[in-house]
mmCIF file of C-alpha atoms in Angstrom:
data_model
loop_
_atom_site.group_PDB
_atom_site.id
_atom_site.type_symbol
_atom_site.label_atom_id
_atom_site.label_comp_id
_atom_site.label_asym_id
_atom_site.label_seq_id
_atom_site.Cartn_x
_atom_site.Cartn_y
_atom_site.Cartn_z
ATOM 1 C CA LEU A 1 44.913 -11.550 -31.965
ATOM 2 C CA GLN A 2 47.731 -11.272 -35.124
ATOM 3 C CA VAL A 3 45.917 -9.998 -37.908
ATOM 4 C CA ALA A 4 47.502 -10.479 -41.443
ATOM 5 C CA GLY A 5 46.337 -10.192 -45.034
ATOM 6 C CA VAL A 6 42.795 -8.471 -44.511
ATOM 7 C CA GLU A 7 41.973 -6.172 -47.240
ATOM 8 C CA VAL A 8 40.593 -2.529 -46.717
ATOM 9 C CA PRO A 9 37.286 -2.919 -47.866
ATOM 10 C CA ARG A 10 36.538 -5.836 -46.251
ATOM 11 C CA ALA A 11 37.885 -4.084 -42.837
ATOM 12 C CA LEU A 12 35.846 -0.977 -43.663
ATOM 13 C CA GLU A 13 32.363 -3.152 -43.986
ATOM 14 C CA ALA A 14 33.332 -4.749 -40.640
ATOM 15 C CA VAL A 15 32.938 -1.478 -38.989
ATOM 16 C CA SER A 16 30.539 0.396 -41.349
ATOM 17 C CA THR A 17 26.839 1.710 -39.731
ATOM 18 C CA ALA A 18 24.115 3.583 -41.504
ATOM 19 C CA GLY A 19 25.193 6.953 -40.007
ATOM 20 C CA LEU A 20 29.004 6.261 -40.708
ATOM 21 C CA PRO A 21 28.745 4.281 -44.077
ATOM 22 C CA LEU A 22 32.801 3.570 -44.613
ATOM 23 C CA HIS A 23 32.355 0.742 -47.149
ATOM 24 C CA ARG A 24 31.555 3.192 -49.737
ATOM 25 C CA LEU A 25 35.294 4.642 -49.592
ATOM 26 C CA PRO A 26 36.888 3.188 -52.522
ATOM 27 C CA LEU A 27 40.091 2.353 -51.084
ATOM 28 C CA SER A 28 42.364 -0.575 -51.529
ATOM 29 C CA GLY A 29 45.251 -2.335 -49.443
ATOM 30 C CA SER A 30 46.004 -5.142 -46.916
ATOM 31 C CA THR A 31 46.083 -4.895 -43.274
ATOM 32 C CA ALA A 32 48.295 -6.581 -40.681
ATOM 33 C CA GLY A 33 48.869 -5.868 -36.813
ATOM 34 C CA THR A 34 47.776 -6.590 -33.444
ATOM 35 C CA LEU A 35 44.365 -6.083 -32.067
ATOM 36 C CA ALA A 36 44.585 -6.938 -28.045
ATOM 37 C CA LEU A 37 40.952 -7.696 -26.246
ATOM 38 C CA SER A 38 39.983 -7.860 -22.711
ATOM 39 C CA TRP A 39 36.560 -7.917 -21.137
ATOM 40 C CA ARG A 40 34.326 -9.068 -18.353
ATOM 41 C CA GLY A 41 30.947 -10.524 -18.730
ATOM 42 C CA ALA A 42 29.304 -9.897 -22.465
ATOM 43 C CA LEU A 43 31.409 -9.439 -25.102
ATOM 44 C CA ARG A 44 29.830 -5.985 -25.944
ATOM 45 C CA ASN A 45 31.844 -4.761 -22.857
ATOM 46 C CA ALA A 46 35.249 -5.482 -24.498
ATOM 47 C CA LEU A 47 38.070 -2.967 -24.357
ATOM 48 C CA MET A 48 40.497 -3.639 -27.560
ATOM 49 C CA ASP A 49 43.814 -1.805 -28.231
ATOM 50 C CA ALA A 50 44.549 -1.896 -31.864
ATOM 51 C CA ASP A 51 48.015 -1.358 -33.898
ATOM 52 C CA LEU A 52 47.432 -1.614 -37.526
ATOM 53 C CA ARG A 53 49.369 -1.077 -40.659
ATOM 54 C CA VAL A 54 48.046 -0.822 -44.062
ATOM 55 C CA THR A 55 50.022 -1.574 -47.191
ATOM 56 C CA PRO A 56 48.757 -0.462 -50.402
ATOM 57 C CA ARG A 57 47.282 -2.582 -53.124
ATOM 58 C CA THR A 58 46.545 -1.756 -56.683
ATOM 59 C CA ARG A 59 43.039 -2.656 -57.848
ATOM 60 C CA ARG A 60 40.911 -1.183 -60.552
ATOM 61 C CA GLY A 61 38.293 1.791 -59.484
ATOM 62 C CA GLN A 62 40.355 2.071 -56.159
ATOM 63 C CA LEU A 63 42.745 4.238 -54.291
ATOM 64 C CA PRO A 64 45.876 2.338 -52.915
ATOM 65 C CA LEU A 65 46.185 3.363 -49.339
ATOM 66 C CA SER A 66 49.070 2.944 -46.606
ATOM 67 C CA ALA A 67 48.610 3.760 -43.265
ATOM 68 C CA ALA A 68 49.395 3.351 -39.535
ATOM 69 C CA VAL A 69 46.733 3.560 -37.068
ATOM 70 C CA GLN A 70 47.493 3.353 -33.196
ATOM 71 C CA ALA A 71 43.700 3.322 -31.402
ATOM 72 C CA SER A 72 41.952 2.285 -28.052
ATOM 73 C CA VAL A 73 38.349 0.798 -28.556
ATOM 74 C CA ASP A 74 35.360 1.005 -26.195
ATOM 75 C CA PHE A 75 32.810 -0.929 -27.778
ATOM 76 C CA ARG A 76 30.431 -0.717 -24.798
ATOM 77 C CA GLN A 77 30.466 3.366 -24.636
ATOM 78 C CA GLU A 78 31.252 3.275 -28.869
ATOM 79 C CA THR A 79 33.940 5.519 -28.242
ATOM 80 C CA VAL A 80 37.630 5.370 -30.329
ATOM 81 C CA GLN A 81 40.590 7.074 -29.032
ATOM 82 C CA VAL A 82 42.902 7.495 -31.641
ATOM 83 C CA HIS A 83 46.329 7.812 -30.572
ATOM 84 C CA ARG A 84 47.959 7.785 -33.858
ATOM 85 C CA LEU A 85 46.509 8.215 -37.226
ATOM 86 C CA GLU A 86 48.808 8.407 -40.429
ATOM 87 C CA ALA A 87 47.200 7.886 -43.832
ATOM 88 C CA GLU A 88 48.892 8.359 -47.400
ATOM 89 C CA THR A 89 47.982 7.777 -51.042
ATOM 90 C CA GLN A 90 49.811 8.714 -53.805
ATOM 91 C CA PHE A 91 49.033 12.712 -53.480
ATOM 92 C CA THR A 92 47.195 12.847 -50.419
ATOM 93 C CA ARG A 93 48.406 13.082 -46.489
ATOM 94 C CA LEU A 94 46.308 12.890 -43.445
ATOM 95 C CA ASN A 95 47.351 13.016 -39.986
ATOM 96 C CA GLY A 96 44.523 12.492 -36.905
ATOM 97 C CA GLN A 97 44.469 12.347 -33.166
ATOM 98 C CA GLY A 98 41.717 12.519 -30.667
ATOM 99 C CA ARG A 99 38.483 10.941 -29.736
ATOM 100 C CA LEU A 100 35.595 9.484 -32.117
ATOM 101 C CA SER A 101 32.663 9.119 -30.302
ATOM 102 C CA PRO A 102 29.130 10.470 -29.927
ATOM 103 C CA ASP A 103 30.967 13.476 -28.615
ATOM 104 C CA SER A 104 33.942 13.424 -30.811
ATOM 105 C CA ASP A 105 36.908 15.806 -30.508
ATOM 106 C CA PHE A 106 39.109 14.857 -33.439
ATOM 107 C CA ASN A 107 42.407 16.926 -34.470
ATOM 108 C CA LEU A 108 42.448 16.458 -38.421
ATOM 109 C CA ASP A 109 45.516 17.701 -40.719
ATOM 110 C CA LEU A 110 45.014 16.994 -44.446
ATOM 111 C CA GLU A 111 47.280 18.039 -47.622
ATOM 112 C CA ALA A 112 46.216 17.187 -50.901
ATOM 113 C CA ALA A 113 48.844 17.963 -53.977
ATOM 114 C CA SER A 114 45.964 17.119 -56.229
ATOM 115 C CA LEU A 115 42.100 17.462 -55.543
ATOM 116 C CA ALA A 116 41.384 15.391 -58.471
ATOM 117 C CA GLU A 117 42.491 12.150 -56.793
ATOM 118 C CA LEU A 118 40.022 12.687 -54.058
ATOM 119 C CA GLU A 119 36.494 13.043 -56.361
ATOM 120 C CA PRO A 120 36.118 9.395 -56.028
ATOM 121 C CA MET A 121 36.060 9.485 -52.744
ATOM 122 C CA VAL A 122 33.740 12.582 -52.390
ATOM 123 C CA VAL A 123 31.454 10.988 -55.047
ATOM 124 C CA ALA A 124 31.231 7.545 -53.108
ATOM 125 C CA TRP A 125 30.402 9.153 -50.088
ATOM 126 C CA ARG A 126 27.924 12.304 -50.881
ATOM 127 C CA GLY A 127 26.233 10.111 -53.795
ATOM 128 C CA SER A 128 24.217 12.425 -55.870
ATOM 129 C CA ARG A 129 24.722 15.429 -53.289
ATOM 130 C CA ALA A 130 28.535 15.672 -54.711
ATOM 131 C CA GLN A 131 27.006 17.366 -57.669
ATOM 132 C CA ASP A 132 25.630 20.388 -55.476
ATOM 133 C CA LEU A 133 29.538 21.153 -54.375
ATOM 134 C CA PRO A 134 30.485 24.444 -55.681
ATOM 135 C CA ILE A 135 33.938 23.969 -56.805
ATOM 136 C CA ASP A 136 35.424 21.179 -59.344
ATOM 137 C CA PHE A 137 38.083 18.689 -58.067
ATOM 138 C CA SER A 138 41.213 20.234 -59.206
ATOM 139 C CA GLY A 139 44.066 22.414 -57.858
ATOM 140 C CA ARG A 140 45.571 21.304 -54.509
ATOM 141 C CA ALA A 141 44.412 21.663 -50.784
ATOM 142 C CA SER A 142 45.185 21.802 -47.308
ATOM 143 C CA PHE A 143 42.799 21.619 -44.073
ATOM 144 C CA ARG A 144 43.703 21.786 -40.345
ATOM 145 C CA GLY A 145 40.982 22.034 -37.817
ATOM 146 C CA THR A 146 38.782 19.499 -36.032
ATOM 147 C CA VAL A 147 36.090 17.602 -36.049
ATOM 148 C CA GLN A 148 33.530 17.449 -33.406
ATOM 149 C CA GLY A 149 29.955 15.758 -32.648
ATOM 150 C CA GLU A 150 28.161 12.698 -33.701
ATOM 151 C CA LEU A 151 30.122 10.756 -36.584
ATOM 152 C CA ARG A 152 26.683 10.289 -38.214
ATOM 153 C CA SER A 153 26.629 14.296 -38.296
ATOM 154 C CA PRO A 154 30.046 15.747 -37.532
ATOM 155 C CA ALA A 155 30.974 19.453 -37.175
ATOM 156 C CA LEU A 156 34.145 20.512 -39.024
ATOM 157 C CA ALA A 157 36.021 23.812 -38.182
ATOM 158 C CA GLY A 158 39.338 24.909 -38.934
ATOM 159 C CA TYR A 159 41.807 26.867 -41.539
ATOM 160 C CA MET A 160 41.284 25.735 -45.353
ATOM 161 C CA GLU A 161 43.507 26.989 -48.356
ATOM 162 C CA LEU A 162 42.657 25.656 -52.016
ATOM 163 C CA HIS A 163 44.919 26.550 -54.972
ATOM 164 C CA ASP A 164 44.465 26.808 -58.725
ATOM 165 C CA PHE A 165 40.841 25.391 -58.261
ATOM 166 C CA THR A 166 37.608 26.690 -60.320
ATOM 167 C CA THR A 167 33.967 27.277 -58.835
ATOM 168 C CA ASN A 168 31.155 25.924 -60.261
ATOM 169 C CA VAL A 169 27.992 27.469 -59.117
ATOM 170 C CA LEU A 170 24.643 26.654 -59.943
ATOM 171 C CA ILE A 171 22.354 30.239 -60.263
ATOM 172 C CA PRO A 172 18.491 29.903 -60.694
ATOM 173 C CA SER A 173 17.433 32.224 -63.620
ATOM 174 C CA LEU A 174 15.901 35.348 -62.361
ATOM 175 C CA HIS A 175 14.078 36.153 -65.491
ATOM 176 C CA ALA A 176 10.252 36.522 -65.026
ATOM 177 C CA PRO A 177 7.897 35.355 -68.025
ATOM 178 C CA ARG A 178 6.720 38.598 -70.167
ATOM 179 C CA LYS A 179 2.939 39.125 -69.689
ATOM 180 C CA GLY A 180 0.551 37.037 -71.492
ATOM 181 C CA ALA A 181 3.674 34.215 -72.064
ATOM 182 C CA ILE A 182 3.438 30.858 -71.299
ATOM 183 C CA LYS A 183 4.983 30.439 -67.829
ATOM 184 C CA THR A 184 7.945 27.592 -67.981
ATOM 185 C CA ALA A 185 10.618 26.864 -65.570
ATOM 186 C CA ALA A 186 13.892 28.511 -66.815
ATOM 187 C CA ALA A 187 17.129 26.672 -66.606
ATOM 188 C CA PRO A 188 19.396 27.325 -63.940
ATOM 189 C CA ARG A 189 22.931 28.455 -65.322
ATOM 190 C CA ARG A 190 26.345 27.500 -64.179
ATOM 191 C CA LEU A 191 29.021 29.750 -63.874
ATOM 192 C CA ARG A 192 32.640 28.581 -63.941
ATOM 193 C CA ALA A 193 35.421 30.657 -62.684
ATOM 194 C CA ARG A 194 39.050 30.079 -62.309
ATOM 195 C CA TRP A 195 40.917 30.890 -58.946
ATOM 196 C CA ASP A 196 44.516 31.232 -57.740
ATOM 197 C CA LEU A 197 43.580 30.852 -54.075
ATOM 198 C CA LEU A 198 41.123 30.693 -51.342
ATOM 199 C CA GLN A 199 41.645 30.619 -47.766
ATOM 200 C CA GLY A 200 39.758 31.458 -44.713
ATOM 201 C CA GLU A 201 38.386 29.851 -41.705
ATOM 202 C CA VAL A 202 35.483 27.370 -42.349
ATOM 203 C CA GLN A 203 32.900 25.855 -40.564
ATOM 204 C CA TYR A 204 30.769 23.070 -41.684
ATOM 205 C CA SER A 205 27.631 20.793 -40.121
ATOM 206 C CA PRO A 206 24.590 19.044 -41.675
ATOM 207 C CA SER A 207 22.951 22.355 -41.097
ATOM 208 C CA GLY A 208 25.086 24.828 -42.605
ATOM 209 C CA GLU A 209 28.417 26.173 -43.502
ATOM 210 C CA SER A 210 30.558 29.071 -43.418
ATOM 211 C CA ILE A 211 33.679 30.971 -44.179
ATOM 212 C CA ARG A 212 35.145 33.601 -42.294
ATOM 213 C CA HIS A 213 38.015 36.222 -43.051
ATOM 214 C CA GLY A 214 38.122 34.559 -46.431
ATOM 215 C CA LEU A 215 40.407 35.652 -49.458
ATOM 216 C CA LEU A 216 40.113 34.825 -53.502
ATOM 217 C CA ARG A 217 42.945 36.118 -55.420
ATOM 218 C CA ARG A 218 42.900 36.079 -59.225
ATOM 219 C CA GLY A 219 45.971 37.649 -60.517
ATOM 220 C CA LYS A 220 46.157 41.068 -59.175
ATOM 221 C CA ALA A 221 41.979 40.821 -58.042
ATOM 222 C CA SER A 222 41.093 39.882 -54.261
ATOM 223 C CA VAL A 223 38.005 39.397 -52.941
ATOM 224 C CA GLU A 224 37.265 39.554 -49.273
ATOM 225 C CA ILE A 225 34.268 37.091 -48.354
ATOM 226 C CA ASP A 226 32.220 36.146 -45.168
ATOM 227 C CA ALA A 227 29.593 34.073 -45.629
ATOM 228 C CA SER A 228 27.226 31.241 -44.203
ATOM 229 C CA VAL A 229 24.640 29.326 -46.116
ATOM 230 C CA GLY A 230 21.613 26.852 -44.231
ATOM 231 C CA LEU A 231 22.107 23.239 -45.331
ATOM 232 C CA ALA A 232 19.143 20.494 -45.314
ATOM 233 C CA ASN A 233 20.886 17.279 -43.820
ATOM 234 C CA GLY A 234 24.088 18.298 -45.695
ATOM 235 C CA ALA A 235 22.540 19.279 -48.785
ATOM 236 C CA TYR A 236 22.136 22.623 -50.774
ATOM 237 C CA ASP A 237 18.618 24.141 -50.801
ATOM 238 C CA ARG A 238 17.370 27.297 -52.306
ATOM 239 C CA ARG A 239 14.691 27.647 -49.841
ATOM 240 C CA ARG A 240 17.535 27.853 -46.707
ATOM 241 C CA PRO A 241 18.775 31.350 -45.604
ATOM 242 C CA PHE A 242 22.117 32.541 -46.542
ATOM 243 C CA THR A 243 24.337 35.782 -46.420
ATOM 244 C CA ALA A 244 27.410 37.197 -47.935
ATOM 245 C CA HIS A 245 29.738 40.311 -47.077
ATOM 246 C CA VAL A 246 32.050 40.565 -50.110
ATOM 247 C CA LYS A 247 34.836 43.438 -50.840
ATOM 248 C CA LEU A 248 36.047 43.541 -54.142
ATOM 249 C CA GLN A 249 39.504 45.290 -54.860
ATOM 250 C CA ASP A 250 40.720 46.165 -58.614
ATOM 251 C CA ILE A 251 38.749 43.569 -60.434
ATOM 252 C CA SER A 252 38.394 43.995 -64.105
ATOM 253 C CA ALA A 253 34.802 44.439 -65.383
ATOM 254 C CA GLY A 254 34.938 42.040 -67.893
ATOM 255 C CA ASP A 255 36.041 39.426 -65.238
ATOM 256 C CA LEU A 256 33.419 40.392 -63.025
ATOM 257 C CA GLN A 257 31.035 40.275 -66.084
ATOM 258 C CA LYS A 258 31.903 36.356 -66.006
ATOM 259 C CA LEU A 259 31.547 35.695 -62.525
ATOM 260 C CA ALA A 260 27.558 36.989 -62.782
ATOM 261 C CA GLY A 261 26.799 35.735 -66.220
ATOM 262 C CA SER A 262 26.270 39.170 -67.989
ATOM 263 C CA HIS A 263 27.578 40.704 -71.192
ATOM 264 C CA CYS A 264 27.700 44.183 -70.993
ATOM 265 C CA PRO A 265 29.941 46.707 -72.965
ATOM 266 C CA VAL A 266 31.404 48.041 -70.363
ATOM 267 C CA THR A 267 35.493 48.031 -69.450
ATOM 268 C CA GLY A 268 37.231 49.622 -66.209
ATOM 269 C CA ILE A 269 38.695 48.453 -63.052
ATOM 270 C CA VAL A 270 36.249 47.396 -60.197
ATOM 271 C CA SER A 271 36.282 48.155 -56.561
ATOM 272 C CA GLY A 272 33.494 47.890 -53.789
ATOM 273 C CA GLU A 273 31.460 46.248 -51.136
ATOM 274 C CA LEU A 274 28.264 44.491 -51.353
ATOM 275 C CA GLN A 275 26.137 42.931 -48.474
ATOM 276 C CA VAL A 276 23.752 40.116 -49.902
ATOM 277 C CA SER A 277 20.932 37.866 -47.768
ATOM 278 C CA GLY A 278 18.187 35.386 -49.147
ATOM 279 C CA GLY A 279 16.379 32.099 -48.559
ATOM 280 C CA ALA A 280 12.673 31.582 -48.817
ATOM 281 C CA GLY A 281 12.006 35.186 -49.635
ATOM 282 C CA PRO A 282 13.378 37.462 -51.897
ATOM 283 C CA LEU A 283 16.937 38.378 -52.822
ATOM 284 C CA ARG A 284 17.905 41.797 -50.654
ATOM 285 C CA GLY A 285 21.282 43.430 -51.102
ATOM 286 C CA SER A 286 22.861 46.861 -50.483
ATOM 287 C CA GLY A 287 26.656 48.038 -51.166
ATOM 288 C CA ARG A 288 29.152 50.478 -52.638
ATOM 289 C CA ILE A 289 30.834 50.416 -55.836
ATOM 290 C CA ALA A 290 33.617 52.487 -57.866
#
């Protein structure tokens, strides 16, 4: 089959499933290329080799995409062997190669010169859960790693860097009502902080995410992080367990208070180490500070 002029949204609709809702992605482009099929018996036994190119198109509310894809599809085994995937938008480049299947093993290389460009993609994919993400879509990023497992619930692992970005963390109120006072639900707070760099080894799955050998930098201050948090089907849930091991180096007391959301009349330079864990039960921690 010689394909020409197929709009990307229509092509994504054709291959979307409930577990892999590709039709949500706001991408625009025109697809052309060759599809070669062969099969014996029922069409569900077909094998297909695809060699496709996508030319970007400007559409209101969509992200113009250019891409080249060479892949082999086994419909009976529900497996796609990607020989070559190169995709680009104005600020983002993605390369991929490997197997996409119920037992995926796919190598991914992503560079984004502006994370703001990807915000509509993430919001479309995650829906209301995008509000729970602990960072704003700003700065630039890179990721090199693998995608494994089922596509409806993939596991990602690799090395990530974020530059010039802002954390946006929702903190539940820890204040208990005074004795005799009417018990009301205290509104949570959002703590925002600007950072120069975050780098580390990250892992994500619908049941949890973690960062190992992480490093946060802001000016001369640095924070080393090893942390993990449990997720409920990919969403944050305060009842899920979490642990964090944090080392602080040369952080001003003023900056540290901004991060903690406090306002004590203290100045100085802070270094120290903190171990915290929590979840459905009480928050626990220990450490040292100078």
